[in-house]
Amino acid sequence: MIPLSLARIAEITRGKLDGASPEAVVTGPVVIDSRKAEPGALFAALRGERLDGYDFAGQAVAAGAVAVLAEREVGAPAVIVDDVLNAMGALARAVVARLPEVTVAGLTGSAGKTSTKDLLAHLASRLGPTIAPPGSFNNEIGHPLTVLRATEDTRYLVLEMGARGLGHIRRLAGIAPPDIGIVLNVGSAHIGEFGSREVVAKAKGELVEALSAEGTAILNADDPLVRTMAARTPARIVTFGRAPDATVRAVDESLDEAGRSRFTLVTPEGSAAVRLRLHGAHAV
């Protein structure tokens, strides 16, 4: 995390200090598990279904946390805010604003988000220091926690974005405004929560709506509901898939004896032979 004084954190989160020195500096990380607290950390006290983070505030401070981000007094140095989740989001926005050289890539889709995020992070890390969420840290908790891991050296943020309803991705995109928005597909995995694939598409498309005219939307040309998202953004459009008119497409596909794909990658800059270590044609 970018070092921030408690006075600055209170200003960003519209909070007030309780038993904490304004000059004390949080150097990171921001954690929600007291067992991961370390010298320089900020412990965000959240209430879960089974455990209450407020019960572990003292342990976090004893482990070296500079202060606790909380909604009430905790008997330890704290920044008291109205809503801890909103405060985490505000902190994450402030960190991104301090990184003018960073490129933020947001990724969503009904299936394949996590594996695609891992592949993208692996590739981006060859270009510069990259931060990406562990596992499926793609909600209102995991998203700001991931962004808050960024430092002055970070050049790429690869962020997975999930949604349980309309407005969720819009909120996540507001925390770290994307330069690149990638939509993989629109499926029926969460149709019980959304009601229809069309509503799922509306929710997923909030990512490309968050892009500026200087951004890039990367859309699956093989999914009609994703294709139509091009009309929802002023950003440059890049499509991918098997469709003949896709900007980047796969042709001449085959599977080896272990079910690993081989294909020719066709791009505006030329073509290349690709052999995946992943199993299944869906990995293409």
mmCIF file of C-alpha atoms in Angstrom:
data_model
loop_
_atom_site.group_PDB
_atom_site.id
_atom_site.type_symbol
_atom_site.label_atom_id
_atom_site.label_comp_id
_atom_site.label_asym_id
_atom_site.label_seq_id
_atom_site.Cartn_x
_atom_site.Cartn_y
_atom_site.Cartn_z
ATOM 1 C CA MET A 1 0.000 0.000 0.000
ATOM 2 C CA ILE A 2 1.078 3.605 -0.562
ATOM 3 C CA PRO A 3 2.069 4.976 2.867
ATOM 4 C CA LEU A 4 -0.680 7.151 4.346
ATOM 5 C CA SER A 5 -0.847 8.896 7.700
ATOM 6 C CA LEU A 6 -3.836 8.239 9.922
ATOM 7 C CA ALA A 7 -4.741 11.906 9.545
ATOM 8 C CA ARG A 8 -4.888 11.457 5.763
ATOM 9 C CA ILE A 9 -6.842 8.205 6.080
ATOM 10 C CA ALA A 10 -9.379 9.944 8.321
ATOM 11 C CA GLU A 11 -9.670 12.735 5.758
ATOM 12 C CA ILE A 12 -10.190 10.299 2.856
ATOM 13 C CA THR A 13 -12.760 8.203 4.720
ATOM 14 C CA ARG A 14 -14.453 11.159 6.434
ATOM 15 C CA GLY A 15 -13.695 9.490 9.718
ATOM 16 C CA LYS A 16 -12.334 10.631 13.056
ATOM 17 C CA LEU A 17 -9.389 9.395 15.050
ATOM 18 C CA ASP A 18 -9.931 7.661 18.376
ATOM 19 C CA GLY A 19 -6.863 7.107 20.542
ATOM 20 C CA ALA A 20 -4.617 7.266 17.488
ATOM 21 C CA SER A 21 -1.792 9.620 16.545
ATOM 22 C CA PRO A 22 -2.505 11.644 13.398
ATOM 23 C CA GLU A 23 1.169 11.310 12.416
ATOM 24 C CA ALA A 24 1.200 7.505 12.612
ATOM 25 C CA VAL A 25 1.683 6.032 9.134
ATOM 26 C CA VAL A 26 0.060 2.969 7.608
ATOM 27 C CA THR A 27 2.489 1.329 5.217
ATOM 28 C CA GLY A 28 0.226 -1.641 4.516
ATOM 29 C CA PRO A 29 -1.260 -4.058 4.101
ATOM 30 C CA VAL A 30 -4.947 -3.470 4.808
ATOM 31 C CA VAL A 31 -6.282 -6.720 6.282
ATOM 32 C CA ILE A 32 -9.596 -8.103 7.489
ATOM 33 C CA ASP A 33 -8.046 -11.147 9.185
ATOM 34 C CA SER A 34 -6.212 -10.312 12.408
ATOM 35 C CA ARG A 35 -3.892 -13.283 11.819
ATOM 36 C CA LYS A 36 -2.513 -11.464 8.771
ATOM 37 C CA ALA A 37 -1.836 -8.235 10.645
ATOM 38 C CA GLU A 38 1.783 -7.123 10.665
ATOM 39 C CA PRO A 39 3.739 -3.994 11.589
ATOM 40 C CA GLY A 40 2.407 -1.080 9.538
ATOM 41 C CA ALA A 41 -0.936 -2.697 8.719
ATOM 42 C CA LEU A 42 -4.455 -1.284 8.952
ATOM 43 C CA PHE A 43 -7.046 -3.726 10.288
ATOM 44 C CA ALA A 44 -10.540 -3.293 8.861
ATOM 45 C CA ALA A 45 -13.115 -4.598 11.327
ATOM 46 C CA LEU A 46 -15.932 -6.354 9.477
ATOM 47 C CA ARG A 47 -18.790 -8.421 10.828
ATOM 48 C CA GLY A 48 -19.145 -11.828 9.194
ATOM 49 C CA GLU A 49 -21.790 -14.520 9.444
ATOM 50 C CA ARG A 50 -19.839 -16.394 12.104
ATOM 51 C CA LEU A 51 -17.147 -14.038 13.371
ATOM 52 C CA ASP A 52 -17.084 -10.373 14.321
ATOM 53 C CA GLY A 53 -13.906 -8.524 13.387
ATOM 54 C CA TYR A 54 -14.369 -6.219 16.356
ATOM 55 C CA ASP A 55 -13.553 -9.136 18.646
ATOM 56 C CA PHE A 56 -10.086 -9.361 17.099
ATOM 57 C CA ALA A 57 -9.142 -5.679 16.958
ATOM 58 C CA GLY A 58 -6.864 -5.952 19.971
ATOM 59 C CA GLN A 59 -5.054 -8.941 18.490
ATOM 60 C CA ALA A 60 -4.469 -7.072 15.234
ATOM 61 C CA VAL A 61 -2.974 -4.070 17.032
ATOM 62 C CA ALA A 62 -0.850 -6.355 19.200
ATOM 63 C CA ALA A 63 0.508 -7.922 16.004
ATOM 64 C CA GLY A 64 1.613 -4.517 14.780
ATOM 65 C CA ALA A 65 -1.389 -2.937 13.067
ATOM 66 C CA VAL A 66 -1.151 0.841 13.313
ATOM 67 C CA ALA A 67 -4.889 1.253 13.798
ATOM 68 C CA VAL A 68 -8.322 -0.267 13.272
ATOM 69 C CA LEU A 69 -10.826 0.937 10.694
ATOM 70 C CA ALA A 70 -14.099 0.611 12.567
ATOM 71 C CA GLU A 71 -17.610 1.970 13.021
ATOM 72 C CA ARG A 72 -17.308 2.285 16.808
ATOM 73 C CA GLU A 73 -14.683 2.442 19.526
ATOM 74 C CA VAL A 74 -12.664 -0.764 19.870
ATOM 75 C CA GLY A 75 -10.402 -0.016 22.829
ATOM 76 C CA ALA A 76 -7.439 0.449 20.496
ATOM 77 C CA PRO A 77 -6.176 3.158 18.123
ATOM 78 C CA ALA A 78 -8.867 3.535 15.465
ATOM 79 C CA VAL A 79 -10.272 5.521 12.591
ATOM 80 C CA ILE A 80 -14.018 5.659 13.225
ATOM 81 C CA VAL A 81 -16.128 5.788 10.051
ATOM 82 C CA ASP A 82 -19.805 5.478 9.184
ATOM 83 C CA ASP A 83 -19.323 2.364 7.043
ATOM 84 C CA VAL A 84 -16.150 0.272 6.887
ATOM 85 C CA LEU A 85 -16.810 -1.110 3.387
ATOM 86 C CA ASN A 86 -17.410 2.361 1.977
ATOM 87 C CA ALA A 87 -14.274 3.571 3.734
ATOM 88 C CA MET A 88 -12.226 0.766 2.183
ATOM 89 C CA GLY A 89 -13.538 1.750 -1.230
ATOM 90 C CA ALA A 90 -12.665 5.398 -0.643
ATOM 91 C CA LEU A 91 -9.140 4.462 0.398
ATOM 92 C CA ALA A 92 -8.735 2.314 -2.704
ATOM 93 C CA ARG A 93 -9.915 5.171 -4.937
ATOM 94 C CA ALA A 94 -7.380 7.474 -3.300
ATOM 95 C CA VAL A 95 -4.574 4.978 -3.911
ATOM 96 C CA VAL A 96 -5.454 4.628 -7.619
ATOM 97 C CA ALA A 97 -5.531 8.408 -7.944
ATOM 98 C CA ARG A 98 -1.942 8.475 -6.698
ATOM 99 C CA LEU A 99 -0.827 6.116 -9.490
ATOM 100 C CA PRO A 100 -1.027 8.053 -12.774
ATOM 101 C CA GLU A 101 1.135 5.492 -14.586
ATOM 102 C CA VAL A 102 -0.989 2.466 -13.685
ATOM 103 C CA THR A 103 -3.180 0.661 -16.225
ATOM 104 C CA VAL A 104 -6.351 -0.809 -14.736
ATOM 105 C CA ALA A 105 -7.865 -3.816 -16.498
ATOM 106 C CA GLY A 106 -11.290 -4.930 -15.301
ATOM 107 C CA LEU A 107 -12.600 -8.377 -16.173
ATOM 108 C CA THR A 108 -16.072 -9.868 -15.870
ATOM 109 C CA GLY A 109 -18.158 -12.697 -17.273
ATOM 110 C CA SER A 110 -20.413 -15.513 -16.157
ATOM 111 C CA ALA A 111 -17.665 -18.138 -16.442
ATOM 112 C CA GLY A 112 -13.894 -18.226 -16.691
ATOM 113 C CA LYS A 113 -13.140 -15.010 -14.803
ATOM 114 C CA THR A 114 -10.612 -16.361 -12.357
ATOM 115 C CA SER A 115 -8.556 -18.463 -14.780
ATOM 116 C CA THR A 116 -8.521 -15.634 -17.334
ATOM 117 C CA LYS A 117 -7.507 -13.153 -14.634
ATOM 118 C CA ASP A 118 -4.616 -15.413 -13.669
ATOM 119 C CA LEU A 119 -3.452 -15.709 -17.294
ATOM 120 C CA LEU A 120 -3.663 -11.943 -17.808
ATOM 121 C CA ALA A 121 -1.764 -11.221 -14.592
ATOM 122 C CA HIS A 122 0.956 -13.682 -15.602
ATOM 123 C CA LEU A 123 1.386 -11.930 -18.960
ATOM 124 C CA ALA A 124 1.172 -8.399 -17.565
ATOM 125 C CA SER A 125 3.833 -9.187 -14.954
ATOM 126 C CA ARG A 126 6.312 -9.578 -17.827
ATOM 127 C CA LEU A 127 5.652 -5.943 -18.752
ATOM 128 C CA GLY A 128 5.830 -4.436 -15.273
ATOM 129 C CA PRO A 129 4.898 -4.831 -11.588
ATOM 130 C CA THR A 130 1.374 -6.259 -11.506
ATOM 131 C CA ILE A 131 -1.267 -6.644 -8.805
ATOM 132 C CA ALA A 132 -4.137 -9.118 -9.183
ATOM 133 C CA PRO A 133 -6.539 -10.640 -6.665
ATOM 134 C CA PRO A 134 -5.835 -14.046 -5.150
ATOM 135 C CA GLY A 135 -8.493 -16.615 -6.039
ATOM 136 C CA SER A 136 -11.900 -15.051 -6.624
ATOM 137 C CA PHE A 137 -11.495 -11.807 -4.678
ATOM 138 C CA ASN A 138 -14.057 -10.065 -6.879
ATOM 139 C CA ASN A 139 -16.647 -8.503 -4.575
ATOM 140 C CA GLU A 140 -17.068 -5.343 -2.520
ATOM 141 C CA ILE A 141 -14.575 -6.687 0.049
ATOM 142 C CA GLY A 142 -11.950 -8.403 -2.076
ATOM 143 C CA HIS A 143 -11.890 -5.716 -4.743
ATOM 144 C CA PRO A 144 -10.703 -2.787 -2.570
ATOM 145 C CA LEU A 145 -8.369 -5.100 -0.634
ATOM 146 C CA THR A 146 -6.686 -5.990 -3.933
ATOM 147 C CA VAL A 147 -6.407 -2.364 -5.064
ATOM 148 C CA LEU A 148 -4.966 -1.368 -1.690
ATOM 149 C CA ARG A 149 -2.020 -3.711 -2.277
ATOM 150 C CA ALA A 150 -0.779 -1.359 -5.014
ATOM 151 C CA THR A 151 2.390 0.682 -4.465
ATOM 152 C CA GLU A 152 4.145 3.466 -6.364
ATOM 153 C CA ASP A 153 5.855 0.792 -8.481
ATOM 154 C CA THR A 154 2.637 -0.879 -9.632
ATOM 155 C CA ARG A 155 2.033 -0.564 -13.375
ATOM 156 C CA TYR A 156 -0.848 -2.988 -13.921
ATOM 157 C CA LEU A 157 -3.941 -3.751 -11.876
ATOM 158 C CA VAL A 158 -5.796 -6.816 -13.201
ATOM 159 C CA LEU A 159 -9.129 -6.875 -11.396
ATOM 160 C CA GLU A 160 -11.810 -9.542 -11.498
ATOM 161 C CA MET A 161 -15.340 -8.183 -11.028
ATOM 162 C CA GLY A 162 -18.318 -10.266 -9.950
ATOM 163 C CA ALA A 163 -21.936 -9.227 -9.594
ATOM 164 C CA ARG A 164 -24.912 -10.450 -7.622
ATOM 165 C CA GLY A 165 -27.222 -7.788 -9.016
ATOM 166 C CA LEU A 166 -27.495 -4.593 -10.992
ATOM 167 C CA GLY A 167 -25.182 -1.813 -9.845
ATOM 168 C CA HIS A 168 -22.534 -4.082 -8.303
ATOM 169 C CA ILE A 169 -20.012 -3.831 -11.144
ATOM 170 C CA ARG A 170 -20.684 -0.102 -11.467
ATOM 171 C CA ARG A 171 -19.695 0.270 -7.826
ATOM 172 C CA LEU A 172 -16.523 -1.771 -8.253
ATOM 173 C CA ALA A 173 -15.566 0.167 -11.381
ATOM 174 C CA GLY A 174 -15.990 3.381 -9.413
ATOM 175 C CA ILE A 175 -13.365 2.218 -6.927
ATOM 176 C CA ALA A 176 -10.730 1.639 -9.614
ATOM 177 C CA PRO A 177 -11.850 3.226 -12.911
ATOM 178 C CA PRO A 178 -10.812 0.810 -15.665
ATOM 179 C CA ASP A 179 -8.718 1.690 -18.691
ATOM 180 C CA ILE A 180 -9.528 -1.711 -20.208
ATOM 181 C CA GLY A 181 -12.823 -3.550 -19.765
ATOM 182 C CA ILE A 182 -13.048 -7.232 -20.712
ATOM 183 C CA VAL A 183 -16.337 -9.133 -20.922
ATOM 184 C CA LEU A 184 -15.929 -12.876 -21.446
ATOM 185 C CA ASN A 185 -19.497 -14.122 -21.742
ATOM 186 C CA VAL A 186 -23.059 -13.919 -20.478
ATOM 187 C CA GLY A 187 -24.323 -17.199 -19.081
ATOM 188 C CA SER A 188 -27.090 -18.515 -16.897
ATOM 189 C CA ALA A 189 -25.058 -19.441 -13.804
ATOM 190 C CA HIS A 190 -26.702 -16.703 -11.701
ATOM 191 C CA ILE A 191 -29.957 -16.428 -13.568
ATOM 192 C CA GLY A 192 -31.879 -17.147 -10.355
ATOM 193 C CA GLU A 193 -30.576 -13.899 -8.897
ATOM 194 C CA PHE A 194 -30.979 -11.821 -12.069
ATOM 195 C CA GLY A 195 -34.116 -13.293 -13.644
ATOM 196 C CA SER A 196 -32.866 -13.556 -17.237
ATOM 197 C CA ARG A 197 -29.697 -13.589 -19.332
ATOM 198 C CA GLU A 198 -30.641 -10.160 -20.622
ATOM 199 C CA VAL A 199 -30.495 -8.763 -17.087
ATOM 200 C CA VAL A 200 -27.171 -10.551 -16.557
ATOM 201 C CA ALA A 201 -25.924 -8.795 -19.704
ATOM 202 C CA LYS A 202 -27.143 -5.458 -18.388
ATOM 203 C CA ALA A 203 -25.168 -6.005 -15.183
ATOM 204 C CA LYS A 204 -21.988 -7.210 -16.903
ATOM 205 C CA GLY A 205 -22.154 -4.315 -19.359
ATOM 206 C CA GLU A 206 -21.754 -1.844 -16.513
ATOM 207 C CA LEU A 207 -18.031 -2.504 -16.902
ATOM 208 C CA VAL A 208 -17.817 -1.134 -20.441
ATOM 209 C CA GLU A 209 -20.109 1.755 -19.508
ATOM 210 C CA ALA A 210 -17.419 2.802 -17.023
ATOM 211 C CA LEU A 211 -14.812 3.215 -19.766
ATOM 212 C CA SER A 212 -13.887 6.609 -21.183
ATOM 213 C CA ALA A 213 -13.350 7.380 -24.844
ATOM 214 C CA GLU A 214 -9.631 6.765 -24.247
ATOM 215 C CA GLY A 215 -10.306 3.260 -22.925
ATOM 216 C CA THR A 216 -10.590 -0.111 -24.625
ATOM 217 C CA ALA A 217 -13.483 -2.582 -24.443
ATOM 218 C CA ILE A 218 -12.523 -6.173 -25.190
ATOM 219 C CA LEU A 219 -15.639 -8.152 -26.105
ATOM 220 C CA ASN A 220 -16.415 -11.779 -26.972
ATOM 221 C CA ALA A 221 -17.491 -11.761 -30.615
ATOM 222 C CA ASP A 222 -19.057 -15.229 -30.259
ATOM 223 C CA ASP A 223 -21.568 -14.160 -27.608
ATOM 224 C CA PRO A 224 -24.405 -12.035 -29.085
ATOM 225 C CA LEU A 225 -25.232 -10.462 -25.722
ATOM 226 C CA VAL A 226 -21.613 -9.399 -25.272
ATOM 227 C CA ARG A 227 -21.290 -8.127 -28.838
ATOM 228 C CA THR A 228 -24.127 -5.675 -28.332
ATOM 229 C CA MET A 229 -22.251 -4.057 -25.432
ATOM 230 C CA ALA A 230 -20.187 -2.183 -28.034
ATOM 231 C CA ALA A 231 -23.082 0.263 -28.276
ATOM 232 C CA ARG A 232 -22.879 0.994 -24.541
ATOM 233 C CA THR A 233 -19.413 2.521 -24.467
ATOM 234 C CA PRO A 234 -17.468 5.323 -26.168
ATOM 235 C CA ALA A 235 -14.276 3.272 -25.830
ATOM 236 C CA ARG A 236 -12.323 1.633 -28.632
ATOM 237 C CA ILE A 237 -13.677 -1.861 -29.368
ATOM 238 C CA VAL A 238 -11.550 -4.973 -29.723
ATOM 239 C CA THR A 239 -13.358 -8.283 -30.248
ATOM 240 C CA PHE A 240 -12.069 -11.805 -29.772
ATOM 241 C CA GLY A 241 -13.332 -15.303 -30.529
ATOM 242 C CA ARG A 242 -13.834 -17.731 -33.381
ATOM 243 C CA ALA A 243 -16.052 -15.436 -35.448
ATOM 244 C CA PRO A 244 -14.507 -14.526 -38.830
ATOM 245 C CA ASP A 245 -14.881 -10.819 -38.120
ATOM 246 C CA ALA A 246 -13.317 -10.892 -34.636
ATOM 247 C CA THR A 247 -10.365 -8.527 -34.234
ATOM 248 C CA VAL A 248 -8.388 -11.324 -32.584
ATOM 249 C CA ARG A 249 -9.475 -14.849 -33.439
ATOM 250 C CA ALA A 250 -8.548 -18.504 -33.199
ATOM 251 C CA VAL A 251 -8.441 -20.715 -36.305
ATOM 252 C CA ASP A 252 -7.191 -24.221 -37.147
ATOM 253 C CA GLU A 253 -7.957 -25.605 -33.692
ATOM 254 C CA SER A 254 -7.032 -29.115 -32.600
ATOM 255 C CA LEU A 255 -6.634 -31.098 -29.385
ATOM 256 C CA ASP A 256 -3.659 -33.313 -28.561
ATOM 257 C CA GLU A 257 -3.926 -36.701 -26.866
ATOM 258 C CA ALA A 258 -4.187 -35.027 -23.451
ATOM 259 C CA GLY A 259 -6.985 -32.671 -24.537
ATOM 260 C CA ARG A 260 -4.755 -29.590 -24.736
ATOM 261 C CA SER A 261 -5.549 -27.088 -27.462
ATOM 262 C CA ARG A 262 -3.440 -25.944 -30.350
ATOM 263 C CA PHE A 263 -4.539 -23.197 -32.706
ATOM 264 C CA THR A 264 -3.412 -20.288 -34.831
ATOM 265 C CA LEU A 265 -3.902 -16.875 -33.269
ATOM 266 C CA VAL A 266 -4.839 -14.300 -35.907
ATOM 267 C CA THR A 267 -4.412 -10.609 -35.050
ATOM 268 C CA PRO A 268 -4.195 -7.330 -36.996
ATOM 269 C CA GLU A 269 -0.421 -7.443 -36.397
ATOM 270 C CA GLY A 270 0.027 -10.974 -37.726
ATOM 271 C CA SER A 271 -0.486 -14.613 -36.784
ATOM 272 C CA ALA A 272 1.171 -16.986 -34.339
ATOM 273 C CA ALA A 273 0.981 -20.667 -33.480
ATOM 274 C CA VAL A 274 -0.273 -21.273 -29.932
ATOM 275 C CA ARG A 275 -0.088 -24.403 -27.805
ATOM 276 C CA LEU A 276 -1.868 -24.297 -24.455
ATOM 277 C CA ARG A 277 -1.001 -26.253 -21.345
ATOM 278 C CA LEU A 278 -4.634 -25.947 -20.287
ATOM 279 C CA HIS A 279 -7.022 -28.809 -20.995
ATOM 280 C CA GLY A 280 -10.182 -28.445 -23.082
ATOM 281 C CA ALA A 281 -11.263 -26.477 -26.138
ATOM 282 C CA HIS A 282 -13.008 -23.960 -23.869
ATOM 283 C CA ALA A 283 -9.574 -22.689 -22.770
ATOM 284 C CA VAL A 284 -8.964 -21.222 -26.233
#
